[in-house]
mmCIF file of C-alpha atoms in Angstrom:
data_model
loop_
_atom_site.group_PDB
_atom_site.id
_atom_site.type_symbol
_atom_site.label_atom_id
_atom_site.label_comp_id
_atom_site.label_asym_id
_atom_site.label_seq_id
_atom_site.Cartn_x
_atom_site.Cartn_y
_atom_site.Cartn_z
ATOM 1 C CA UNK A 1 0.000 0.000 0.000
ATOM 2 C CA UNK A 2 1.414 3.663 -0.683
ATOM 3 C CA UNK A 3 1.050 6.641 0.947
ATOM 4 C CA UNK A 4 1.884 9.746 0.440
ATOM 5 C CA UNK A 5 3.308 11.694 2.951
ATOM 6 C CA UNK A 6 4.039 14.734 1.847
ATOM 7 C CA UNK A 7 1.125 16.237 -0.322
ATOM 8 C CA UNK A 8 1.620 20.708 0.133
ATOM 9 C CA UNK A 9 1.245 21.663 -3.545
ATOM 10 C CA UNK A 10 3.863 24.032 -3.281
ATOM 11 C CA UNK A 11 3.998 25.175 -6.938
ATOM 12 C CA UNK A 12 0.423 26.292 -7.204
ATOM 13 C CA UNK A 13 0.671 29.420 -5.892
ATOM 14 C CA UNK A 14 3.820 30.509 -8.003
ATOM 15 C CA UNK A 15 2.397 28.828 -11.087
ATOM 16 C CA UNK A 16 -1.094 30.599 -10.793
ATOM 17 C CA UNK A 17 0.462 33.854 -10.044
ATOM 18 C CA UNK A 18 2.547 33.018 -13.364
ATOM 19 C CA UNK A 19 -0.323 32.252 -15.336
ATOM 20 C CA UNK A 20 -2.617 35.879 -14.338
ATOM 21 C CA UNK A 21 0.352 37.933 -15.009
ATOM 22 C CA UNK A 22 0.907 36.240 -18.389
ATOM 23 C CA UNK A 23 -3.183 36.563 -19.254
ATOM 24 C CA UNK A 24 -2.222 40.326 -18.607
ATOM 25 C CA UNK A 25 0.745 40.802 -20.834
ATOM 26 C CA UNK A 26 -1.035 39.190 -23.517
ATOM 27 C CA UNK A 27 -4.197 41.332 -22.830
ATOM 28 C CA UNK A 28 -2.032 44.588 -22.676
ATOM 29 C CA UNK A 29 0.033 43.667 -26.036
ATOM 30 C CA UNK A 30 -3.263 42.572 -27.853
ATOM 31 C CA UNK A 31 -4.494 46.159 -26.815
ATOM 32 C CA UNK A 32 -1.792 47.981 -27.466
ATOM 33 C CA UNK A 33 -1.498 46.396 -30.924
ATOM 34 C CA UNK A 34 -5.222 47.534 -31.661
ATOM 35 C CA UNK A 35 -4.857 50.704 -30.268
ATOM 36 C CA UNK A 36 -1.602 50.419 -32.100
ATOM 37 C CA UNK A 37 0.018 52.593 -28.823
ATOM 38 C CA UNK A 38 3.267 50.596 -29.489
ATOM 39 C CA UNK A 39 5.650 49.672 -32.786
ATOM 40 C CA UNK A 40 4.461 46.301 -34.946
ATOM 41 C CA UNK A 41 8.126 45.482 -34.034
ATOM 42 C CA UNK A 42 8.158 46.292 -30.880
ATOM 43 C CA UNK A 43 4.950 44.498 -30.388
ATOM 44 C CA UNK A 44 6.889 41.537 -32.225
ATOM 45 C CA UNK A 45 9.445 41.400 -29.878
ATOM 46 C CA UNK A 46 7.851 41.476 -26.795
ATOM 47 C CA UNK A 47 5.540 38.822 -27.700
ATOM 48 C CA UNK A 48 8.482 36.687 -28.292
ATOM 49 C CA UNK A 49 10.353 37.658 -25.247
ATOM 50 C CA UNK A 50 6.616 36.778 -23.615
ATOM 51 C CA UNK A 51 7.009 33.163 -25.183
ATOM 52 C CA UNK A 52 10.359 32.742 -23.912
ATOM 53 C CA UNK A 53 9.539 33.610 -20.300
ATOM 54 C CA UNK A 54 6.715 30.872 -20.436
ATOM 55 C CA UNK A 55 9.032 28.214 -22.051
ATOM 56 C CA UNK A 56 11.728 29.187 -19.158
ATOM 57 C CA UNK A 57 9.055 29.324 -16.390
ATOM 58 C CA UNK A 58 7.433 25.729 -17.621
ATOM 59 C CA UNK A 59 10.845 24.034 -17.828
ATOM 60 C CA UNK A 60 11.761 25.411 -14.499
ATOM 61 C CA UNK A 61 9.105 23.745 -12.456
ATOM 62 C CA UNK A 62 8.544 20.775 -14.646
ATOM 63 C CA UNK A 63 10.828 18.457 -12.362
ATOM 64 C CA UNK A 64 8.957 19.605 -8.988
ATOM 65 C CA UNK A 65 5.839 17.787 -10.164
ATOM 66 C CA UNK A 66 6.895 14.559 -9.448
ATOM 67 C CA UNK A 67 4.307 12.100 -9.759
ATOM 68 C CA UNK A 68 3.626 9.819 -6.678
ATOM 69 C CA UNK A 69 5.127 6.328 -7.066
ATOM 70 C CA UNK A 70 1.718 4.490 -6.576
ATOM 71 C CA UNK A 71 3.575 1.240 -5.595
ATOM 72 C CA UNK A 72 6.108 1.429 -8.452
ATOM 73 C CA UNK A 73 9.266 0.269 -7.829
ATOM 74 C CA UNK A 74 11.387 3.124 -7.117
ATOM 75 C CA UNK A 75 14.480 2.084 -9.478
ATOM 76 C CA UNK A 76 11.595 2.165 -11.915
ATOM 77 C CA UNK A 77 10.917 6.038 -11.251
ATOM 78 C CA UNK A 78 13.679 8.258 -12.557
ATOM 79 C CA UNK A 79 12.829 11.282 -13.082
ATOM 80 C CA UNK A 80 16.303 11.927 -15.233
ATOM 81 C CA UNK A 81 13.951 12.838 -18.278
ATOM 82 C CA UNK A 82 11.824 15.629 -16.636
ATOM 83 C CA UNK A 83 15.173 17.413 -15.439
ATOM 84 C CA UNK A 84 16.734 17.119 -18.725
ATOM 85 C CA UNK A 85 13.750 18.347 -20.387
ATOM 86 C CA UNK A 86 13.166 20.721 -17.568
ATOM 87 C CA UNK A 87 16.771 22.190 -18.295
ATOM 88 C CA UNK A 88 16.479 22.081 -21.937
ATOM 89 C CA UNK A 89 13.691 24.397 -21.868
ATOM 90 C CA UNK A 90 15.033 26.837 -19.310
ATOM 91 C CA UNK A 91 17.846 27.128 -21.879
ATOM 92 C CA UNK A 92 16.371 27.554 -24.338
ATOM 93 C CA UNK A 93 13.803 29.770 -23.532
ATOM 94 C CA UNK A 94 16.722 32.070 -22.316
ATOM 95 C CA UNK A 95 18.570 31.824 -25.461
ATOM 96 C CA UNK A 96 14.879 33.075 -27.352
ATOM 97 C CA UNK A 97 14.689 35.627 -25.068
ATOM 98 C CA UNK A 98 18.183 36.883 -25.982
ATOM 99 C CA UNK A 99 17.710 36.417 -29.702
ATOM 100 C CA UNK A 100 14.230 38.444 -29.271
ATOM 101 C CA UNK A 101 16.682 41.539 -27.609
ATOM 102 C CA UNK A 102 19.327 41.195 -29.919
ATOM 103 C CA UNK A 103 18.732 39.592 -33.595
ATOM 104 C CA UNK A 104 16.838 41.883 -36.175
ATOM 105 C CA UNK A 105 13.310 40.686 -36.165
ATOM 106 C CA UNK A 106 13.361 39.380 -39.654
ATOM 107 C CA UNK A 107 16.091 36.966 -38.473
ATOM 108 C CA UNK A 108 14.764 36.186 -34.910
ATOM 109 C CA UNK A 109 11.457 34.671 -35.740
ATOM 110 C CA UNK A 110 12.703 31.690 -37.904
ATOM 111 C CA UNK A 111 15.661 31.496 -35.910
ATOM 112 C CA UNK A 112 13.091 31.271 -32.270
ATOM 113 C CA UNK A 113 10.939 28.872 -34.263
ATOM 114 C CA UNK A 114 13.762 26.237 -34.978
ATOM 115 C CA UNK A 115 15.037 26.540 -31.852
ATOM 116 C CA UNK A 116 11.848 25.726 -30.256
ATOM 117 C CA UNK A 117 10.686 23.002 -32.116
ATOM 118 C CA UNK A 118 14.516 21.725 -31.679
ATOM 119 C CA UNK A 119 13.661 21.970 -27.936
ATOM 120 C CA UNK A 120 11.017 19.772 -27.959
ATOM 121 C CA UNK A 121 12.206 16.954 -29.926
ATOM 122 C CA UNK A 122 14.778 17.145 -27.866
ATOM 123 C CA UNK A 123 12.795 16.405 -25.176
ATOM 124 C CA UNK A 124 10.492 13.576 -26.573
ATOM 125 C CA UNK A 125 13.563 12.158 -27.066
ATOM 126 C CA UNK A 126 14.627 11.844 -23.283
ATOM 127 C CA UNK A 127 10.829 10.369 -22.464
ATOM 128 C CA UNK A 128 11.630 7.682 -24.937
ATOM 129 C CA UNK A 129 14.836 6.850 -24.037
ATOM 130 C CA UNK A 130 13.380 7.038 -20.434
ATOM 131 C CA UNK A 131 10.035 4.693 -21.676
ATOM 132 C CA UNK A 132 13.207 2.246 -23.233
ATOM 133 C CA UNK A 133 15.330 1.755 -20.087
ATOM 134 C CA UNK A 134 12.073 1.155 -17.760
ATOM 135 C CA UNK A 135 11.181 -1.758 -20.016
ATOM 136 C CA UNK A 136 10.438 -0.808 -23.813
ATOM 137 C CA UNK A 137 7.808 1.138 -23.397
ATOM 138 C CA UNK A 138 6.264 3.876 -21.858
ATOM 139 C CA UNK A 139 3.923 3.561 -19.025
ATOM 140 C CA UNK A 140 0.179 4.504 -18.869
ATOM 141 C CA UNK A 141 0.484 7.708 -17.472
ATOM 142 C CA UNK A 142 -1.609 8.346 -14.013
ATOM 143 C CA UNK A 143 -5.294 9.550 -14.146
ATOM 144 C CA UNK A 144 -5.821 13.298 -13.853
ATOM 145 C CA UNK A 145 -7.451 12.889 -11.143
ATOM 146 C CA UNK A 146 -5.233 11.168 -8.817
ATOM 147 C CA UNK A 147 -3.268 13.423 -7.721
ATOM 148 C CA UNK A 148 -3.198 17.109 -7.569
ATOM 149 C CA UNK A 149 0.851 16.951 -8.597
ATOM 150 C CA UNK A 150 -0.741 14.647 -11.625
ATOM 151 C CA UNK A 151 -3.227 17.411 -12.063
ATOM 152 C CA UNK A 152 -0.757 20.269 -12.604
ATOM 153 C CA UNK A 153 1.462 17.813 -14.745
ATOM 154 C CA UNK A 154 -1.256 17.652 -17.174
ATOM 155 C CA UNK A 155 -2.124 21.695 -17.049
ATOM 156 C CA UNK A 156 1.771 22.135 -17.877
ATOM 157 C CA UNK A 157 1.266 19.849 -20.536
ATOM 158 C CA UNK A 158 -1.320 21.517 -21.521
ATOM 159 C CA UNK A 159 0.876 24.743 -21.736
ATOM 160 C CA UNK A 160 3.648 23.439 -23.479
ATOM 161 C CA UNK A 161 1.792 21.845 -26.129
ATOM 162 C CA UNK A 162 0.617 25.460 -26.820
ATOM 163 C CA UNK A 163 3.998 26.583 -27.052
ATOM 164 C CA UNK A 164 5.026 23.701 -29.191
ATOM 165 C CA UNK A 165 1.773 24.865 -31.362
ATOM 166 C CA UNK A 166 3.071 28.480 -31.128
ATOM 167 C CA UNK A 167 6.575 27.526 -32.538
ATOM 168 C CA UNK A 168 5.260 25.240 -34.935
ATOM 169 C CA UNK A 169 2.772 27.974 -36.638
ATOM 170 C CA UNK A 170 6.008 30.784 -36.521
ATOM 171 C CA UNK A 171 7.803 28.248 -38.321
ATOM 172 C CA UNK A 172 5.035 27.866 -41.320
ATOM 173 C CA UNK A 173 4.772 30.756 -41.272
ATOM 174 C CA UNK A 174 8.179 31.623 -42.429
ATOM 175 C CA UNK A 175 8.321 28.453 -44.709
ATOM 176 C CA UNK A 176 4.872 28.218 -46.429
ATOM 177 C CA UNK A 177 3.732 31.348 -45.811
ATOM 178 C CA UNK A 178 0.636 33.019 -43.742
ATOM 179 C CA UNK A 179 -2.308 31.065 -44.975
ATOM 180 C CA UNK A 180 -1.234 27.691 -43.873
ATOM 181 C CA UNK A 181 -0.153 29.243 -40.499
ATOM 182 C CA UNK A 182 -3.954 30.567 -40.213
ATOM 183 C CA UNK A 183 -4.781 26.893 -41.151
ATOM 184 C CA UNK A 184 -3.094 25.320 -38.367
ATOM 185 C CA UNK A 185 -4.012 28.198 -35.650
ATOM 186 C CA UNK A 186 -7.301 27.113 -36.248
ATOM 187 C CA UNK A 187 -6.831 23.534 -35.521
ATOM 188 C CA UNK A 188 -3.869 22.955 -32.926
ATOM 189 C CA UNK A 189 -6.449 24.516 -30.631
ATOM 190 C CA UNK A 190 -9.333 22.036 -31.460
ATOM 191 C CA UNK A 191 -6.892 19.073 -31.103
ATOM 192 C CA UNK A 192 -5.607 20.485 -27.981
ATOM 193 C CA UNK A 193 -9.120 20.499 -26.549
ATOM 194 C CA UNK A 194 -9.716 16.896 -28.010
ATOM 195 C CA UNK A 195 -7.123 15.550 -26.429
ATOM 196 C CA UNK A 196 -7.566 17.444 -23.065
ATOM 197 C CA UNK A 197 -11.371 16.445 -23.391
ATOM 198 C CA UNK A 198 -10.144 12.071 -24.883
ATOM 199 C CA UNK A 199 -7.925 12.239 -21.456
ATOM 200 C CA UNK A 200 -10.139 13.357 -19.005
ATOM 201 C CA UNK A 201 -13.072 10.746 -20.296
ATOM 202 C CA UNK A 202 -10.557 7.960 -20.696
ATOM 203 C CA UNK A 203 -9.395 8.713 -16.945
ATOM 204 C CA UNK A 204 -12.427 8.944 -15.826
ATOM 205 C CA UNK A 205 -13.673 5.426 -16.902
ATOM 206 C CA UNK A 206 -11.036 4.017 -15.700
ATOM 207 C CA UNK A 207 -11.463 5.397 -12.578
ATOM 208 C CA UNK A 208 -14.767 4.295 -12.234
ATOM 209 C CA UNK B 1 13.448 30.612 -0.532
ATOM 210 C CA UNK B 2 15.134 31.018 2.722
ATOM 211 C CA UNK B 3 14.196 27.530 3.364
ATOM 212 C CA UNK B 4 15.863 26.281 0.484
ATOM 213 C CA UNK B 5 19.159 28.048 1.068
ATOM 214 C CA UNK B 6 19.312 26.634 4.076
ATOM 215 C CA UNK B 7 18.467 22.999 2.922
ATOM 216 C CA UNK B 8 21.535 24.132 0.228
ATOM 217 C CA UNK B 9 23.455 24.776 2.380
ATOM 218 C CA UNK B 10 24.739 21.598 4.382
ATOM 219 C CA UNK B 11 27.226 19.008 2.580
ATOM 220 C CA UNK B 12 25.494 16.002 4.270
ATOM 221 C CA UNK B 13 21.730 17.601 2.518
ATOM 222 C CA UNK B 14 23.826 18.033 -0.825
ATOM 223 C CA UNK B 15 24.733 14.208 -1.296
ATOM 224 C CA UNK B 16 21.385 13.371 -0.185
ATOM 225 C CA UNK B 17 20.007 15.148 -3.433
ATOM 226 C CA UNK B 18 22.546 14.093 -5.567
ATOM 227 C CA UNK B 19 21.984 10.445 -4.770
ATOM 228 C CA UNK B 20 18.639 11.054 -5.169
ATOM 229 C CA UNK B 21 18.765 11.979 -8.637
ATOM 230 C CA UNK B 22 20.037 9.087 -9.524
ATOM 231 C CA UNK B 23 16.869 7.229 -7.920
ATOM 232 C CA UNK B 24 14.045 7.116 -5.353
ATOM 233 C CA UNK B 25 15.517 5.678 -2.462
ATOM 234 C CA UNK B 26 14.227 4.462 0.941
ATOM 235 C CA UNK B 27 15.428 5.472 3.837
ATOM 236 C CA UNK B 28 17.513 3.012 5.375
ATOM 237 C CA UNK B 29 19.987 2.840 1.411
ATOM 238 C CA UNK B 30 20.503 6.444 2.362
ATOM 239 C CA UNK B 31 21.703 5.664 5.915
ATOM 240 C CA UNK B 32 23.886 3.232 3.980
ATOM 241 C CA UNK B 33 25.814 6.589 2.441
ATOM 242 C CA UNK B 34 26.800 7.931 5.298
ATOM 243 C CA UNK B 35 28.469 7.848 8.635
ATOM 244 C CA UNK B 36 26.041 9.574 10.796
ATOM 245 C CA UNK B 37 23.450 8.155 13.154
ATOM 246 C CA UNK B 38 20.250 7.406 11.824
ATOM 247 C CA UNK B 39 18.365 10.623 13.650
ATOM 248 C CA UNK B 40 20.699 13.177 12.381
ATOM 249 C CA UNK B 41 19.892 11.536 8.680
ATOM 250 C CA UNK B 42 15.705 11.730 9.525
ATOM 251 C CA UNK B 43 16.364 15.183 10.504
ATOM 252 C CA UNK B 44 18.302 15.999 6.915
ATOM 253 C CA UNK B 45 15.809 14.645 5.486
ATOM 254 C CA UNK B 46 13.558 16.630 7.026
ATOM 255 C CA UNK B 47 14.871 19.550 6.639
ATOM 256 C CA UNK B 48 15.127 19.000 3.040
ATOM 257 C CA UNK B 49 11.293 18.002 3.069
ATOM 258 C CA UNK B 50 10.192 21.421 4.522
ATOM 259 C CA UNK B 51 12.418 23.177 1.683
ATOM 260 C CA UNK B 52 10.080 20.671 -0.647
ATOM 261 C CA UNK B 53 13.332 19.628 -2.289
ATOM 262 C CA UNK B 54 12.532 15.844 -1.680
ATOM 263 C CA UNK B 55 8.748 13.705 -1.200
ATOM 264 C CA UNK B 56 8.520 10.933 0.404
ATOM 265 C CA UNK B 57 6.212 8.135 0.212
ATOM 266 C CA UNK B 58 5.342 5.163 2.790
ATOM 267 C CA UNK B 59 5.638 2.087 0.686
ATOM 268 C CA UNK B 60 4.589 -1.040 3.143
ATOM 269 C CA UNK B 61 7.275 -0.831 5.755
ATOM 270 C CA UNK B 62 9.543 1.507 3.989
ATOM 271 C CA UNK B 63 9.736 5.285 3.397
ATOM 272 C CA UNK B 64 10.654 6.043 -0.045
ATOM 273 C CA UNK B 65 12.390 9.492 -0.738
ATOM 274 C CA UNK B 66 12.074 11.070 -4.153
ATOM 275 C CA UNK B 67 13.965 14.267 -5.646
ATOM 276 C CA UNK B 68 11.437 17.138 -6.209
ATOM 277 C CA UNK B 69 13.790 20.135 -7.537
ATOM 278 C CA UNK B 70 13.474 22.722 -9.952
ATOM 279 C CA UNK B 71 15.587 23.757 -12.664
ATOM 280 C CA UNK B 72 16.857 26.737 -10.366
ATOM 281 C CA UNK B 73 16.885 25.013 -7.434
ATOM 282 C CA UNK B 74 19.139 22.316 -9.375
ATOM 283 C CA UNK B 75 21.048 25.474 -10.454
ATOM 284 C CA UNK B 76 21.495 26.590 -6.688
ATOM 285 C CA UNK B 77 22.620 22.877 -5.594
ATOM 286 C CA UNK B 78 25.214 22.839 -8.497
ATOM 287 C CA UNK B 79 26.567 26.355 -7.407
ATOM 288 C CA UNK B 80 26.626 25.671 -3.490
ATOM 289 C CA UNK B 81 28.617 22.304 -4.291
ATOM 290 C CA UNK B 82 30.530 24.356 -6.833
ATOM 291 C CA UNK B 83 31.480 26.942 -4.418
ATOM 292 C CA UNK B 84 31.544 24.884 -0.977
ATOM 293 C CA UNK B 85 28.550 26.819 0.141
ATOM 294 C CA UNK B 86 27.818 26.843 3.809
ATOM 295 C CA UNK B 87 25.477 28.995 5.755
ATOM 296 C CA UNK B 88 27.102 31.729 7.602
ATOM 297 C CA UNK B 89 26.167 31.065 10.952
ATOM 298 C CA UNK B 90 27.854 27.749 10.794
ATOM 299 C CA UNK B 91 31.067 29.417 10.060
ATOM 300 C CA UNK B 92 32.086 30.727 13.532
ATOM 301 C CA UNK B 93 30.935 27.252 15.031
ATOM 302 C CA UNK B 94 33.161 25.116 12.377
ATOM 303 C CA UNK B 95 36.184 27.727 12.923
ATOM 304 C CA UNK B 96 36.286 27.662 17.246
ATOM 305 C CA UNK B 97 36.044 23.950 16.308
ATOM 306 C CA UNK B 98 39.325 24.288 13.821
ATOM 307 C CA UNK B 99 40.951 26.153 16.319
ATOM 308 C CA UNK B 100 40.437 23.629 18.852
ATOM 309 C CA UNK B 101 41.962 20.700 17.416
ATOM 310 C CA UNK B 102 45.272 23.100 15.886
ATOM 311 C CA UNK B 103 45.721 23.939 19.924
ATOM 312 C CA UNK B 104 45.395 20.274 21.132
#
């Protein structure tokens, strides 16, 4: 039987303040683009630098959401991957940030967009080597619902898929052009929400 | 924070997390590690609970321990083992104790 001892979600408070003073920035750069109170460039730039602050602030507290053990063995548990990844995005959210102050914009968009899709290959490829070592293949990841660490895994999730989406569209953008970008903005949210919505009902049946 | 500088700041708390990110490991394989009395480790480990640098789990008879750092906070350990990082009030304590045994 497991149980856990030690349950004070101490990255919920940091996470949520995160999160309201991010809805803000994008609030007051969608507004000041309308209003058009700042630069298009300017307006470029900080919406980048915006995207690198959530890609280092995800990758920071990735690791601390450890997932209970649930009765796993615990040479079966490393968490090597999630600090790797955790690391690689802290990196390399800092290095978009710097590109964002530094490169001309022209050259920082495609250069932010390959280095964040890089990022998260990067780290798919640590889960899988991770999946490999604990016996060839990865394990059916805990319900939503059974823990509240579980809980905020999947909200982070949830977050970087958006940035992986975000990336991904910059990067068609540059390559095919702006109509297939509006293409995809349309539907990386709807299969975001399908598989938010596939998860949840899956988790709960299983639950039940 | 403060908590966490002070978890960082111990040698003995330092090996603990960097055996820990190897694995989860009960308690009694960490005892293995070291040379201290079995209290002093429970109250490491305590310490570094509080910080919420480490979770630990009761699986049957055992208490599992399981690294629970951030990407600064694995920063900060890196730089306090860099740097031989101790907390400043420890510093007179360890020094009257240096000058003891140069006088004996």
């Amino acid at each position: 039987m497991t149980q856990s001892t030690q349950t004070r979600p101490q990255a919920i408070a940091p996470l949520a303040i995160s999160l309201a003073l991010l809805s803000a920035a994008i609030v007051a750069l969608v507004l000041a683009s309308e209003l058009e109170w700042l630069e298009r460039e300017t307006i470029k730039r900080a919406g980048g630098i915006l995207l690198g602050l959530v890609l280092v602030g995800a990758g920071n507290v990735l690791p601390k959401l450890v997932a209970p053990l649930s009765g796993r063995e615990p040479a079966s548990a490393g968490a090597g991957a999630d600090r790797l990844a955790g690391w690689v995005f802290v990196l390399a959210g800092l290095a978009m940030i710097a590109i964002w102050l530094i490169a001309p914009v022209e050259l920082a968009a495609p250069a932010v967009a390959v280095l964040g899709v890089a990022a998260f290959l990067l780290a798919v490829a640590a889960l899988i080597v991770q999946g490999a070592r604990q016996g060839g293949a990865m394990r059916t990841p805990p319900s939503p619902f059974s823990d509240r660490a579980v809980a905020l895994r999947y909200a982070l999730g949830m977050i970087l898929a958006g940035l992986l989406a975000a990336f991904t569209m910059i990067l068609a953008d540059e390559i095919w052009g702006d109509q297939v970008a509006r293409w995809m903005a349309v539907f990386f949210p709807l299969a975001l929400w399908s598989g938010l919505v596939l998860i949840i009902t899956l988790s709960a049946a299983r639950s039940r | 924070m403060n908590l966490v500088f002070k978890a960082l700041s111990d040698p003995t708390r330092r090996r603990v997390l960097e055996l820990l990110k190897a694995r989860p490991m009960s308690a009694g394989e960490l005892a293995g590690q070291f040379d201290i009395t079995k209290p002093t480790l429970s109250a490491h480990l305590s310490v570094l609970r509080e910080a919420g640098l480490v979770t630990s789990e009761k699986q049957g008879k055992s208490v599992i321990y399981q690294l629970r750092m951030s990407v600064l906070e694995d920063a900060l350990l890196g730089f306090a083992k860099t740097f031989g990082w101790e907390l400043m009030q420890d510093r007179p304590a360890r020094s009257s104790r240096a000058g003891e045994e140069t006088e004996t």
